[in-house]
Amino acid sequence: MVHDLVGVGLGPFNLSLAAMAHQVPGLRSVFLEAKPEFSWHPGLMIEGARMQVPFLADLVSLVDPTSPWSFLAYLADRDRLFPFYFAEQWHLTRREYADYCRWAATRLPNCRFDSPVKAVRWNADRELFEVEVPGEEPWLARHLVLGVGTEPVIPSAFAELVDGAAPVLHSGEYLTSPHSPLTLARGTDNDGRPLPLRDVTVVGSGQSGAEVFLDLLRRRGADAVPHLRWVTRSTALAPMEYSKLGLEHFTPDYTRYFHALPEPTRDALVPRQWQLYKAASAETLAAVHEALYERTTAGGAADVEIVPGTEVLSARATGEGRLELHCAHRQSDVAYGLRTDLVVLATGYAARRPALLDPIHDLVGRDAGGRYRIGLDYRVGLRPDVTAGLYVQNAELHTHGVGTPDLGLGAHRAAVILNAVCTEVLGRPVHRLPEATAWTTFGRPGSAHDLPRPAPEGSAAEGPAPEGTAAEGTARESAASFGSADESPAALVYP
């Protein structure tokens, strides 16, 4: 059977698309996941950790609040509406959000688990993608959506120490790794007795780093680690931007504006916006301070080091089962060493290029930097003779901006993709999406009028900006990519 839409991977974003696609009569869809069941960051289900987005950022509500797959529908099904109402919690715990997604995934008939996709091929004769799952006939797709997720970022200083032997783990494995500090041991002595952790270092000051540090701070008695250290390259432990107007960077309005910017402008802009999407919440930082204050009550010692502006240049395992870190404090230009029993790398995640796409590598158009080109509707630019559509979810940071990993934009992105697919398959879109979603005008205001553009220094004349320049917020196709010159050159972090 030919499916109109096949999804690869079932994290929250493709699960959102699966929920919406299931509601469309006449649309044949299936979503394939290698894991045996839905799982979302199990290593970070820290007691009390909360989402950084409100509960309305569920799978469907910001597009279709009447959907049977909304968070409120989940509460009703679990007989939890009144408890939730009285709890007055705008932000869910991470555990409840994961349970909500699991609830939807187990009930949606178009979600298949234990279905690892090994390769995607293009059948030119049938004009279809063939999606290969071992032991099954290939799934045939008119349109394909990749939601394969991201992978942990491991700094080069630790690249040779994450093989499982050294006491280094990524924060995503904080609760599940054999090296988890919750095992409270760093090996055994000569008599087989466990050696307690004396010193734990957390590297990275985003939300996961703050949560891990806070969890370790709150542990008491036999569960406590005597000395904790928090190291970050950031010059300050600044909180995430959470002002009402600042949050408008996570609207479709800003996504459209960002996508229309020239590629070099986009590439330079994203790193400067780290406080919009990489920092810790002010509430978590306040809780860290409160825990430190409690530790010093009645003359107690905090026994912590919080070290901003510091980069770990290299790391090596010592003969005593410990780690030695070679660090540099950038502002004071001082280099020094640290010894620790365990390192937790809260260094974030990045999009990955899955090997399953290797068979269609030559079909994909790229920008001047060699990255995949992605249209505003999240469709990857393919060779003109490929008539099927390839879409991506949470892999378009460089083309769509800081809202890419944000759950608050997940439902809208799924609706944009679904509208594009249904327009081709059914001849119509299925969701009415708002034209304006922000009070902020990110580009040229409607009340503006043309003025002469200042000429570059040394030029002979001034004049209005020519069509297609950055002054109009447009960008042109590079010669290296496929597609029309009216599409902006997209960027993807896949190499």
Short mmCIF file of C-alpha atoms in Angstrom, two decimals:
data_model
loop_
_atom_site.label_atom_id
_atom_site.label_comp_id
_atom_site.label_asym_id
_atom_site.label_seq_id
_atom_site.Cartn_x
_atom_site.Cartn_y
_atom_site.Cartn_z
CA MET A 1 0.00 0.00 0.00
CA VAL A 2 1.16 3.53 -0.78
CA HIS A 3 1.08 5.96 2.14
CA ASP A 4 0.61 9.66 1.56
CA LEU A 5 2.81 10.44 4.56
CA VAL A 6 5.46 8.35 6.31
CA GLY A 7 7.20 9.69 9.40
CA VAL A 8 10.56 8.42 10.60
CA GLY A 9 11.03 8.78 14.35
CA LEU A 10 8.48 9.43 17.08
CA GLY A 11 9.54 12.16 19.42
CA PRO A 12 7.11 14.92 20.44
CA PHE A 13 7.32 16.69 17.06
CA ASN A 14 6.48 13.76 14.81
CA LEU A 15 3.95 12.60 17.42
CA SER A 16 2.24 15.97 17.00
CA LEU A 17 2.12 15.43 13.24
CA ALA A 18 0.82 11.89 13.73
CA ALA A 19 -2.00 13.16 15.94
CA MET A 20 -3.04 15.79 13.39
CA ALA A 21 -2.69 13.46 10.40
CA HIS A 22 -4.89 10.87 12.06
CA GLN A 23 -7.74 13.40 12.08
CA VAL A 24 -7.66 13.94 8.29
CA PRO A 25 -10.15 11.74 6.39
CA GLY A 26 -8.67 10.11 3.33
CA LEU A 27 -5.03 10.71 4.31
CA ARG A 28 -2.98 7.53 4.72
CA SER A 29 -0.16 8.02 7.22
CA VAL A 30 2.17 5.90 9.32
CA PHE A 31 4.97 6.85 11.71
CA LEU A 32 7.85 4.44 12.38
CA GLU A 33 9.96 4.36 15.55
CA ALA A 34 12.83 2.01 16.39
CA LYS A 35 12.24 2.02 20.16
CA PRO A 36 9.76 -0.45 21.68
CA GLU A 37 7.69 2.38 23.19
CA PHE A 38 7.57 6.15 23.42
CA SER A 39 10.51 7.54 25.39
CA TRP A 40 11.51 11.16 25.90
CA HIS A 41 14.70 12.06 27.80
CA PRO A 42 14.34 9.34 30.47
CA GLY A 43 17.70 10.29 31.95
CA LEU A 44 16.41 13.76 32.83
CA MET A 45 13.16 12.86 34.62
CA ILE A 46 14.47 14.55 37.76
CA GLU A 47 11.98 14.81 40.58
CA GLY A 48 10.17 18.14 40.37
CA ALA A 49 11.79 19.29 37.09
CA ARG A 50 9.31 21.34 35.08
CA MET A 51 8.84 22.15 31.43
CA GLN A 52 9.98 25.56 30.19
CA VAL A 53 6.83 25.99 28.11
CA PRO A 54 3.19 26.24 29.31
CA PHE A 55 0.88 23.23 29.12
CA LEU A 56 -0.81 24.66 25.99
CA ALA A 57 2.41 23.77 24.15
CA ASP A 58 1.11 20.22 23.86
CA LEU A 59 0.85 18.16 20.68
CA VAL A 60 -2.11 19.99 19.15
CA SER A 61 -3.75 22.77 21.19
CA LEU A 62 -2.07 25.81 19.64
CA VAL A 63 -3.47 24.70 16.27
CA ASP A 64 -6.60 22.75 17.22
CA PRO A 65 -7.72 23.08 20.86
CA THR A 66 -10.73 20.82 20.13
CA SER A 67 -8.50 17.86 19.22
CA PRO A 68 -8.97 14.59 21.13
CA TRP A 69 -5.19 14.50 21.53
CA SER A 70 -4.85 17.66 23.63
CA PHE A 71 -3.37 17.71 27.12
CA LEU A 72 -6.78 18.56 28.55
CA ALA A 73 -8.23 15.49 26.81
CA TYR A 74 -5.48 13.43 28.45
CA LEU A 75 -6.41 14.86 31.86
CA ALA A 76 -10.07 14.06 31.28
CA ASP A 77 -9.21 10.50 30.27
CA ARG A 78 -7.16 10.10 33.47
CA ASP A 79 -9.83 11.78 35.67
CA ARG A 80 -7.34 14.50 36.59
CA LEU A 81 -9.10 17.64 35.39
CA PHE A 82 -10.16 18.82 38.82
CA PRO A 83 -6.80 18.10 40.49
CA PHE A 84 -5.06 19.98 37.65
CA TYR A 85 -7.53 22.84 37.96
CA PHE A 86 -6.82 23.24 41.68
CA ALA A 87 -3.07 22.79 41.22
CA GLU A 88 -2.99 26.00 39.12
CA GLN A 89 0.19 24.90 37.39
CA TRP A 90 0.94 26.72 34.12
CA HIS A 91 4.07 24.60 33.60
CA LEU A 92 3.87 20.81 33.78
CA THR A 93 6.42 18.58 35.38
CA ARG A 94 8.58 16.86 32.83
CA ARG A 95 7.28 13.49 34.01
CA GLU A 96 3.66 14.43 33.36
CA TYR A 97 4.45 15.75 29.89
CA ALA A 98 6.24 12.50 29.03
CA ASP A 99 3.29 10.48 30.33
CA TYR A 100 0.90 12.58 28.23
CA CYS A 101 2.95 11.89 25.09
CA ARG A 102 3.07 8.20 25.92
CA TRP A 103 -0.72 8.22 26.36
CA ALA A 104 -1.16 9.66 22.86
CA ALA A 105 1.44 7.41 21.24
CA THR A 106 -0.14 4.21 22.55
CA ARG A 107 -3.60 5.22 21.28
CA LEU A 108 -2.79 6.59 17.83
CA PRO A 109 -3.24 3.80 15.28
CA ASN A 110 -0.75 5.35 12.85
CA CYS A 111 2.17 5.02 15.30
CA ARG A 112 4.31 1.88 15.01
CA PHE A 113 7.09 1.02 17.44
CA ASP A 114 9.82 -1.63 17.10
CA SER A 115 10.16 -0.45 13.49
CA PRO A 116 13.76 0.70 12.90
CA VAL A 117 14.20 2.40 9.54
CA LYS A 118 17.50 1.36 7.96
CA ALA A 119 17.38 3.22 4.64
CA VAL A 120 15.33 5.53 2.46
CA ARG A 121 15.53 5.11 -1.31
CA TRP A 122 13.98 6.92 -4.26
CA ASN A 123 12.03 4.79 -6.74
CA ALA A 124 12.07 6.95 -9.84
CA ASP A 125 9.78 4.64 -11.81
CA ARG A 126 6.99 4.80 -9.23
CA GLU A 127 7.88 8.33 -8.06
CA LEU A 128 7.80 7.21 -4.43
CA PHE A 129 10.16 6.92 -1.48
CA GLU A 130 10.87 3.39 -0.30
CA VAL A 131 11.35 3.23 3.47
CA GLU A 132 13.16 0.06 4.49
CA VAL A 133 12.44 -1.68 7.80
CA PRO A 134 14.24 -5.02 8.32
CA GLY A 135 11.99 -8.04 7.86
CA GLU A 136 9.21 -6.07 6.17
CA GLU A 137 8.23 -5.02 2.70
CA PRO A 138 9.35 -1.42 2.04
CA TRP A 139 6.89 1.24 3.10
CA LEU A 140 5.99 3.35 0.07
CA ALA A 141 5.61 7.09 0.66
CA ARG A 142 4.52 10.06 -1.39
CA HIS A 143 5.91 12.31 1.34
CA LEU A 144 8.45 11.63 4.06
CA VAL A 145 8.96 13.51 7.34
CA LEU A 146 12.13 13.07 9.37
CA GLY A 147 11.76 13.40 13.12
CA VAL A 148 14.83 11.43 14.16
CA GLY A 149 15.72 13.74 17.01
CA THR A 150 19.03 15.19 18.08
CA GLU A 151 22.14 13.68 19.60
CA PRO A 152 24.23 14.76 22.62
CA VAL A 153 27.01 17.25 21.99
CA ILE A 154 30.30 16.01 23.43
CA PRO A 155 33.03 18.69 23.67
CA SER A 156 36.30 17.74 22.02
CA ALA A 157 38.05 17.74 25.42
CA PHE A 158 35.98 14.69 26.41
CA ALA A 159 35.64 12.97 23.03
CA GLU A 160 37.95 10.10 24.01
CA LEU A 161 36.43 9.65 27.47
CA VAL A 162 32.82 8.81 26.66
CA ASP A 163 33.38 5.17 25.74
CA GLY A 164 31.80 3.96 28.96
CA ALA A 165 34.96 3.29 30.93
CA ALA A 166 35.83 6.79 32.16
CA PRO A 167 33.63 8.56 34.75
CA VAL A 168 32.07 10.93 32.18
CA LEU A 169 28.41 11.05 31.16
CA HIS A 170 26.10 13.37 29.28
CA SER A 171 23.31 14.98 31.28
CA GLY A 172 20.80 13.10 29.14
CA GLU A 173 21.99 9.96 31.00
CA TYR A 174 21.99 11.53 34.45
CA LEU A 175 19.48 9.04 35.86
CA THR A 176 20.26 6.06 33.64
CA SER A 177 24.03 5.82 33.11
CA PRO A 178 26.17 3.31 35.05
CA HIS A 179 28.25 6.37 35.95
CA SER A 180 25.28 8.29 37.34
CA PRO A 181 26.25 10.16 40.52
CA LEU A 182 23.15 8.64 42.07
CA THR A 183 25.04 5.35 42.32
CA LEU A 184 27.21 7.25 44.80
CA ALA A 185 30.34 5.26 44.11
CA ARG A 186 33.49 5.67 42.03
CA GLY A 187 34.54 2.05 41.97
CA THR A 188 35.78 -0.15 44.83
CA ASP A 189 38.87 -0.35 47.00
CA ASN A 190 41.20 -3.34 47.30
CA ASP A 191 38.74 -5.06 49.61
CA GLY A 192 35.80 -4.59 47.25
CA ARG A 193 34.18 -1.83 49.29
CA PRO A 194 32.56 1.02 47.31
CA LEU A 195 34.49 4.28 47.16
CA PRO A 196 32.12 7.24 47.62
CA LEU A 197 32.12 10.16 45.24
CA ARG A 198 33.97 13.07 46.79
CA ASP A 199 33.82 15.58 43.95
CA VAL A 200 31.40 15.98 41.01
CA THR A 201 31.76 18.57 38.23
CA VAL A 202 28.86 19.73 36.05
CA VAL A 203 29.93 21.34 32.76
CA GLY A 204 27.43 23.63 31.04
CA SER A 205 24.96 26.19 32.35
CA GLY A 206 21.80 25.55 30.36
CA GLN A 207 18.59 24.19 31.87
CA SER A 208 19.81 20.60 32.14
CA GLY A 209 23.05 21.71 33.81
CA ALA A 210 21.12 23.81 36.33
CA GLU A 211 18.72 20.95 37.06
CA VAL A 212 21.50 18.40 37.59
CA PHE A 213 23.44 20.79 39.83
CA LEU A 214 20.29 21.59 41.81
CA ASP A 215 19.38 17.92 42.23
CA LEU A 216 22.84 17.15 43.60
CA LEU A 217 22.69 20.19 45.88
CA ARG A 218 19.41 19.07 47.41
CA ARG A 219 20.62 15.61 48.36
CA ARG A 220 21.29 15.08 52.04
CA GLY A 221 22.95 12.56 54.33
CA ALA A 222 24.33 9.46 52.65
CA ASP A 223 23.06 10.69 49.28
CA ALA A 224 25.08 13.90 49.38
CA VAL A 225 28.24 14.54 47.33
CA PRO A 226 30.67 16.47 49.56
CA HIS A 227 32.00 18.83 46.89
CA LEU A 228 30.15 20.10 43.82
CA ARG A 229 31.50 22.22 41.01
CA TRP A 230 29.67 23.99 38.17
CA VAL A 231 31.80 25.11 35.22
CA THR A 232 30.56 27.05 32.19
CA ARG A 233 32.06 28.99 29.30
CA SER A 234 29.32 31.61 29.65
CA THR A 235 30.58 34.75 31.33
CA ALA A 236 27.58 34.81 33.67
CA LEU A 237 24.80 32.50 34.83
CA ALA A 238 22.23 34.60 33.05
CA PRO A 239 18.61 33.41 33.00
CA MET A 240 16.64 32.55 29.92
CA GLU A 241 14.76 35.44 28.31
CA TYR A 242 11.16 35.11 29.48
CA SER A 243 9.64 38.54 29.03
CA LYS A 244 6.32 38.65 27.20
CA LEU A 245 7.68 40.48 24.15
CA GLY A 246 10.93 38.53 24.21
CA LEU A 247 8.92 35.32 23.87
CA GLU A 248 7.59 36.57 20.55
CA HIS A 249 10.78 35.18 19.03
CA PHE A 250 8.96 31.86 19.36
CA THR A 251 6.13 32.76 17.01
CA PRO A 252 5.53 31.92 13.36
CA ASP A 253 5.96 35.64 12.63
CA TYR A 254 9.59 35.53 13.75
CA THR A 255 10.19 32.24 11.94
CA ARG A 256 9.05 33.79 8.65
CA TYR A 257 11.21 36.87 9.25
CA PHE A 258 14.29 34.82 10.12
CA HIS A 259 13.88 32.48 7.16
CA ALA A 260 13.90 35.45 4.76
CA LEU A 261 17.20 36.82 6.07
CA PRO A 262 20.37 36.24 4.05
CA GLU A 263 22.22 33.09 5.02
CA PRO A 264 25.29 34.87 6.51
CA THR A 265 23.00 37.03 8.64
CA ARG A 266 21.17 33.97 9.97
CA ASP A 267 24.43 32.17 10.73
CA ALA A 268 25.76 35.14 12.69
CA LEU A 269 22.49 35.79 14.52
CA VAL A 270 21.75 32.41 16.12
CA PRO A 271 24.84 32.21 18.39
CA ARG A 272 24.09 35.69 19.73
CA GLN A 273 20.61 34.59 20.74
CA TRP A 274 21.75 31.91 23.20
CA GLN A 275 19.77 33.47 26.04
CA LEU A 276 16.56 32.86 24.13
CA TYR A 277 16.89 29.09 23.94
CA LYS A 278 19.97 27.77 25.74
CA ALA A 279 19.96 29.38 29.20
CA ALA A 280 18.45 28.10 32.46
CA SER A 281 15.17 29.41 33.76
CA ALA A 282 15.22 32.14 36.38
CA GLU A 283 13.18 29.87 38.67
CA THR A 284 15.79 27.10 38.55
CA LEU A 285 18.64 29.54 39.20
CA ALA A 286 16.68 30.95 42.14
CA ALA A 287 16.20 27.42 43.49
CA VAL A 288 19.97 26.85 43.24
CA HIS A 289 20.59 29.98 45.28
CA GLU A 290 17.99 28.91 47.85
CA ALA A 291 19.60 25.49 48.19
CA LEU A 292 23.01 27.11 48.70
CA TYR A 293 21.53 29.42 51.32
CA GLU A 294 20.02 26.44 53.15
CA ARG A 295 23.37 24.66 53.17
CA THR A 296 24.96 27.53 55.05
CA THR A 297 22.26 27.78 57.72
CA ALA A 298 23.65 27.52 61.27
CA GLY A 299 27.22 27.91 60.08
CA GLY A 300 27.21 25.12 57.51
CA ALA A 301 29.52 25.14 54.48
CA ALA A 302 28.26 25.27 50.93
CA ASP A 303 31.15 23.12 49.61
CA VAL A 304 30.54 24.23 46.03
CA GLU A 305 32.37 26.10 43.29
CA ILE A 306 30.45 27.97 40.59
CA VAL A 307 32.93 28.95 37.89
CA PRO A 308 31.68 30.97 34.89
CA GLY A 309 33.87 32.16 32.02
CA THR A 310 35.85 28.93 32.09
CA GLU A 311 36.49 26.45 29.27
CA VAL A 312 37.71 22.88 29.71
CA LEU A 313 40.51 22.54 27.17
CA SER A 314 41.36 18.89 27.77
CA ALA A 315 40.63 16.04 30.14
CA ARG A 316 42.37 12.79 31.03
CA ALA A 317 41.72 9.86 33.30
CA THR A 318 44.19 9.46 36.19
CA GLY A 319 45.47 6.25 37.66
CA GLU A 320 43.21 6.60 40.70
CA GLY A 321 40.01 6.39 38.67
CA ARG A 322 39.59 10.17 38.73
CA LEU A 323 39.70 12.83 36.05
CA GLU A 324 42.06 15.76 35.62
CA LEU A 325 40.68 18.76 33.74
CA HIS A 326 42.86 21.37 32.07
CA CYS A 327 40.89 24.63 32.21
CA ALA A 328 41.28 28.22 31.05
CA HIS A 329 39.62 31.28 32.53
CA ARG A 330 39.26 33.51 29.49
CA GLN A 331 38.90 36.96 31.02
CA SER A 332 41.91 36.67 33.33
CA ASP A 333 43.90 34.53 30.86
CA VAL A 334 44.71 32.01 33.59
CA ALA A 335 45.15 28.27 32.98
CA TYR A 336 44.76 25.75 35.77
CA GLY A 337 43.97 22.12 36.53
CA LEU A 338 41.13 20.50 38.46
CA ARG A 339 40.72 16.95 39.76
CA THR A 340 37.28 15.42 40.06
CA ASP A 341 35.64 12.01 40.46
CA LEU A 342 32.94 12.48 37.86
CA VAL A 343 31.96 14.89 35.08
CA VAL A 344 28.37 15.46 33.95
CA LEU A 345 28.35 17.11 30.51
CA ALA A 346 25.31 19.39 30.27
CA THR A 347 26.47 20.48 26.84
CA GLY A 348 23.24 20.24 24.89
CA TYR A 349 22.16 18.51 21.70
CA ALA A 350 22.55 19.01 17.97
CA ALA A 351 20.73 17.76 14.88
CA ARG A 352 22.27 14.71 13.26
CA ARG A 353 22.42 13.43 9.72
CA PRO A 354 20.99 9.92 9.90
CA ALA A 355 22.71 7.21 7.89
CA LEU A 356 19.33 6.11 6.55
CA LEU A 357 19.49 9.07 4.13
CA ASP A 358 22.74 7.93 2.51
CA PRO A 359 21.00 6.34 -0.51
CA ILE A 360 19.42 9.70 -1.46
CA HIS A 361 22.46 11.83 -0.66
CA ASP A 362 22.88 13.00 -4.26
CA LEU A 363 19.24 14.04 -4.59
CA VAL A 364 19.40 16.75 -1.96
CA GLY A 365 20.10 20.38 -2.80
CA ARG A 366 22.55 22.32 -0.66
CA ASP A 367 23.35 25.93 0.04
CA ALA A 368 26.73 27.59 -0.51
CA GLY A 369 27.97 26.09 2.77
CA GLY A 370 27.04 22.55 1.80
CA ARG A 371 24.04 22.37 4.13
CA TYR A 372 20.64 21.12 3.15
CA ARG A 373 18.28 23.73 1.74
CA ILE A 374 14.94 23.90 3.56
CA GLY A 375 11.94 25.94 2.50
CA LEU A 376 9.69 27.93 4.78
CA ASP A 377 7.28 24.95 4.81
CA TYR A 378 10.10 22.71 6.16
CA ARG A 379 10.49 20.91 2.85
CA VAL A 380 14.03 19.98 1.88
CA GLY A 381 15.07 21.07 -1.60
CA LEU A 382 15.47 18.01 -3.80
CA ARG A 383 16.57 17.48 -7.39
CA PRO A 384 13.83 18.74 -9.76
CA ASP A 385 12.96 15.27 -11.03
CA VAL A 386 12.14 14.06 -7.48
CA THR A 387 8.43 14.73 -7.18
CA ALA A 388 7.90 13.43 -3.63
CA GLY A 389 8.38 15.66 -0.61
CA LEU A 390 11.00 15.33 2.13
CA TYR A 391 10.36 17.35 5.30
CA VAL A 392 12.32 17.79 8.55
CA GLN A 393 11.39 18.51 12.16
CA ASN A 394 13.84 20.04 14.66
CA ALA A 395 16.71 20.07 12.18
CA GLU A 396 16.36 23.59 10.75
CA LEU A 397 17.87 25.88 13.38
CA HIS A 398 19.99 27.74 10.80
CA THR A 399 17.06 28.34 8.46
CA HIS A 400 14.15 28.86 10.85
CA GLY A 401 15.83 30.24 13.95
CA VAL A 402 15.68 29.77 17.70
CA GLY A 403 12.12 28.45 17.70
CA THR A 404 13.26 25.25 15.97
CA PRO A 405 13.65 23.09 19.14
CA ASP A 406 10.86 24.87 21.04
CA LEU A 407 7.82 22.73 21.86
CA GLY A 408 5.61 25.82 21.66
CA LEU A 409 6.08 25.91 17.87
CA GLY A 410 5.79 22.14 17.40
CA ALA A 411 2.07 22.04 16.66
CA HIS A 412 2.28 24.95 14.23
CA ARG A 413 5.19 23.37 12.32
CA ALA A 414 3.29 20.07 12.13
CA ALA A 415 0.25 21.92 10.74
CA VAL A 416 2.39 23.71 8.14
CA ILE A 417 3.83 20.39 6.98
CA LEU A 418 0.41 18.73 7.00
CA ASN A 419 -1.13 21.58 5.01
CA ALA A 420 1.62 21.28 2.40
CA VAL A 421 1.15 17.52 2.12
CA CYS A 422 -2.65 17.68 2.02
CA THR A 423 -2.61 20.41 -0.61
CA GLU A 424 -0.73 18.04 -2.91
CA VAL A 425 -2.54 14.84 -1.95
CA LEU A 426 -6.09 16.06 -1.28
CA GLY A 427 -6.04 19.36 -3.13
CA ARG A 428 -6.62 21.47 -0.01
CA PRO A 429 -5.02 22.47 3.28
CA VAL A 430 -6.66 21.18 6.45
CA HIS A 431 -5.77 23.79 9.06
CA ARG A 432 -6.43 27.51 9.08
CA LEU A 433 -3.32 29.13 10.51
CA PRO A 434 -3.19 32.74 11.77
CA GLU A 435 -1.45 35.30 9.61
CA ALA A 436 -0.22 37.35 12.57
CA THR A 437 0.95 35.89 15.89
CA ALA A 438 3.13 38.64 17.42
CA TRP A 439 2.79 42.28 18.37
CA THR A 440 6.42 42.83 17.36
CA THR A 441 7.28 43.82 13.79
CA PHE A 442 10.59 42.06 13.23
CA GLY A 443 11.38 43.55 9.82
CA ARG A 444 10.34 46.68 8.00
CA PRO A 445 7.15 48.21 9.51
CA GLY A 446 4.12 48.76 7.31
CA SER A 447 4.24 52.50 7.96
CA ALA A 448 7.78 52.82 6.61
CA HIS A 449 8.69 54.68 3.43
CA ASP A 450 11.75 54.40 1.23
CA LEU A 451 14.90 56.38 1.94
CA PRO A 452 18.21 56.42 0.08
CA ARG A 453 20.44 53.65 1.30
CA PRO A 454 23.84 54.80 2.64
CA ALA A 455 26.55 53.83 0.21
CA PRO A 456 29.45 51.68 1.43
CA GLU A 457 32.51 53.66 2.45
CA GLY A 458 34.51 54.65 -0.62
CA SER A 459 31.69 54.20 -3.12
CA ALA A 460 30.75 56.99 -5.51
CA ALA A 461 27.01 57.26 -5.05
CA GLU A 462 24.06 56.49 -2.87
CA GLY A 463 20.72 55.15 -3.95
CA PRO A 464 17.83 52.96 -2.98
CA ALA A 465 18.55 49.36 -2.17
CA PRO A 466 18.21 47.12 -5.23
CA GLU A 467 15.60 44.39 -5.26
CA GLY A 468 16.56 41.22 -3.46
CA THR A 469 19.08 42.83 -1.08
CA ALA A 470 19.13 42.46 2.67
CA ALA A 471 17.26 45.74 3.00
CA GLU A 472 14.15 43.95 1.79
CA GLY A 473 14.73 40.95 4.05
CA THR A 474 15.13 38.56 1.13
CA ALA A 475 17.84 36.12 0.18
CA ARG A 476 18.73 34.51 -3.11
CA GLU A 477 19.36 30.93 -4.08
CA SER A 478 22.97 29.90 -4.30
CA ALA A 479 24.16 28.43 -7.56
CA ALA A 480 24.98 25.17 -5.82
CA SER A 481 21.42 24.27 -4.84
CA PHE A 482 18.31 23.01 -6.60
CA GLY A 483 15.09 25.01 -6.83
CA SER A 484 13.89 28.36 -8.06
CA ALA A 485 15.68 31.63 -7.43
CA ASP A 486 12.69 32.89 -5.44
CA GLU A 487 13.33 30.46 -2.61
CA SER A 488 15.67 31.51 0.15
CA PRO A 489 18.80 29.38 0.53
CA ALA A 490 18.07 27.14 3.47
CA ALA A 491 20.62 25.82 5.91
CA LEU A 492 20.64 22.59 7.84
CA VAL A 493 23.09 21.44 10.43
CA TYR A 494 23.36 18.05 8.74
CA PRO A 495 26.79 17.93 7.06
#
